[in-house]
Amino acid sequence: MDSAAEIWNTLKQNFAQPDDTRVCNLQYTLGNVSQGARTVDVYFIELKGIWEELRNYRPLPHCECGSYNPGCFKKYTDQFQKDMVFRFLNGLNKSFSAIRSQILLMDPIPGLDKVYSLILREESQRNILVQPQPLLESFAMFTAADNKKKARKDIICNHCGKKGHTKDKCYKIISFLDDFKFTKGGRSNPRKGKNLVNNVFAVSDASTDSESQVETKEEQASAGFVCQLSMIKQQVNKLMQFLSENGISSNEGHPFMDCDWGH
């Protein structure tokens, strides 16, 4: 190529021709795009990008008459702007139905930028009204849980006589396995074994009597508490099995619980 003009003409022939396939895809996307879970501004930016790309492929016609006449294509451009407003409104979520109806009743219908501003203002007002709701819901849940806690304080266990739980959730019943046997030298000694289990749970009983007996504010937390006791029970049973297998007496307790072994 000998000149820049020839290079420019070659590039123009290769890249400046209308791409009907791309235009078809843009038209399809424009007809199916909607707000969905996005905010209004994100949805509007996508629409603007599609319109601008379409205009690059299909620019608006201009007046080619002898004299310049600003109103020559005014009706055409006005209708094009109105179609853009309709497309923007139709893609909004159903929650904007009220303000969409109000805009369509305006005479004349505002331009696209004005309509976009009205929708943004409506969305901002909704966000301000919605923000306090999680706080109110949390306060209501806390109040209900506190009332339930106060009601549970009046519950008395028929087994141990303590407050805050019922017999079916009493850890003094749940913590023992009926079929577990403690042995020393090949001889069963269930009473001493149970004393050791009682001593292991004595620390938990003393430190959490005021809290664990009340358990928690919700039934789910109560189930979690029972699950923890079950895990501790399994660990104690494994410990007792280890002591039995190694010939260690089950009534040899920890020094800080020596007062219990004399009974």
Short mmCIF file of C-alpha atoms in Angstrom, two decimals, residues 103-199:
data_model
loop_
_atom_site.label_atom_id
_atom_site.label_comp_id
_atom_site.label_asym_id
_atom_site.label_seq_id
_atom_site.Cartn_x
_atom_site.Cartn_y
_atom_site.Cartn_z
CA ILE A 103 -45.28 7.78 34.40
CA LEU A 104 -47.37 6.39 31.54
CA LEU A 105 -50.25 8.68 32.55
CA MET A 106 -48.07 11.79 32.23
CA ASP A 107 -48.65 14.01 29.22
CA PRO A 108 -46.23 14.32 27.61
CA ILE A 109 -44.26 11.30 28.75
CA PRO A 110 -40.90 12.43 30.21
CA GLY A 111 -37.62 11.66 28.50
CA LEU A 112 -35.49 8.66 29.35
CA ASP A 113 -33.18 10.53 31.73
CA LYS A 114 -36.11 11.98 33.67
CA VAL A 115 -37.83 8.60 33.95
CA TYR A 116 -34.59 7.02 35.13
CA SER A 117 -34.28 9.71 37.82
CA LEU A 118 -37.85 9.07 39.05
CA ILE A 119 -37.27 5.33 39.30
CA LEU A 120 -34.00 5.84 41.19
CA ARG A 121 -35.75 8.12 43.66
CA GLU A 122 -38.44 5.50 44.23
CA GLU A 123 -35.82 2.82 44.82
CA SER A 124 -33.91 5.02 47.29
CA GLN A 125 -37.07 5.69 49.32
CA ARG A 126 -37.78 1.97 49.52
CA ASN A 127 -34.27 1.24 50.77
CA ILE A 128 -34.67 3.81 53.55
CA LEU A 129 -37.95 2.23 54.67
CA VAL A 130 -36.66 -1.34 54.48
CA GLN A 131 -33.44 -0.85 56.49
CA PRO A 132 -35.01 -0.72 60.01
CA GLN A 133 -36.95 -3.97 59.50
CA PRO A 134 -34.11 -6.40 60.38
CA LEU A 135 -33.57 -4.52 63.66
CA LEU A 136 -37.26 -4.78 64.52
CA GLU A 137 -37.31 -8.48 63.68
CA SER A 138 -34.22 -9.10 65.82
CA PHE A 139 -35.78 -7.22 68.73
CA ALA A 140 -38.98 -9.26 68.40
CA MET A 141 -37.02 -12.53 68.36
CA PHE A 142 -35.00 -11.44 71.41
CA THR A 143 -38.18 -10.51 73.29
CA ALA A 144 -39.81 -13.85 72.46
CA ALA A 145 -36.69 -15.75 73.53
CA ASP A 146 -36.48 -13.77 76.78
CA ASN A 147 -40.12 -14.51 77.55
CA LYS A 148 -39.50 -18.20 76.85
CA LYS A 149 -36.50 -18.15 79.18
CA LYS A 150 -38.61 -16.68 81.98
CA ALA A 151 -41.27 -19.33 81.40
CA ARG A 152 -38.68 -22.12 81.56
CA LYS A 153 -37.53 -20.96 84.99
CA ASP A 154 -40.87 -22.14 86.37
CA ILE A 155 -40.32 -25.70 85.07
CA ILE A 156 -39.18 -28.23 87.70
CA CYS A 157 -37.65 -31.62 86.89
CA ASN A 158 -39.55 -34.52 88.45
CA HIS A 159 -36.31 -36.52 88.73
CA CYS A 160 -33.72 -34.20 90.29
CA GLY A 161 -36.03 -31.46 91.58
CA LYS A 162 -34.09 -28.65 89.88
CA LYS A 163 -35.55 -25.86 87.78
CA GLY A 164 -35.15 -25.08 84.11
CA HIS A 165 -35.66 -28.48 82.52
CA THR A 166 -37.98 -31.47 82.37
CA LYS A 167 -37.31 -35.09 83.22
CA ASP A 168 -36.76 -36.13 79.59
CA LYS A 169 -33.87 -33.63 79.35
CA CYS A 170 -32.35 -34.26 82.79
CA TYR A 171 -28.64 -34.92 82.33
CA LYS A 172 -28.54 -37.12 85.40
CA ILE A 173 -30.67 -39.60 83.47
CA ILE A 174 -29.17 -39.08 80.03
CA SER A 175 -25.56 -39.29 81.21
CA PHE A 176 -25.55 -42.99 82.22
CA LEU A 177 -25.64 -46.14 80.10
CA ASP A 178 -27.77 -48.85 81.65
CA ASP A 179 -25.74 -51.73 80.19
CA PHE A 180 -22.27 -50.41 81.10
CA LYS A 181 -20.42 -52.42 83.77
CA PHE A 182 -17.37 -51.35 85.76
CA THR A 183 -15.07 -54.21 86.77
CA LYS A 184 -12.01 -54.67 88.97
CA GLY A 185 -10.10 -57.91 88.79
CA GLY A 186 -12.84 -59.56 86.73
CA ARG A 187 -15.59 -58.64 89.20
CA SER A 188 -18.41 -56.28 88.37
CA ASN A 189 -18.60 -53.15 90.48
CA PRO A 190 -21.35 -50.94 88.99
CA ARG A 191 -21.79 -48.81 92.10
CA LYS A 192 -18.17 -47.66 92.24
CA GLY A 193 -18.18 -47.08 88.51
CA LYS A 194 -21.24 -44.93 88.80
CA ASN A 195 -19.55 -42.97 91.61
CA LEU A 196 -16.70 -42.15 89.26
CA VAL A 197 -19.12 -40.97 86.60
CA ASN A 198 -20.90 -38.87 89.21
CA ASN A 199 -17.58 -37.29 90.21
#
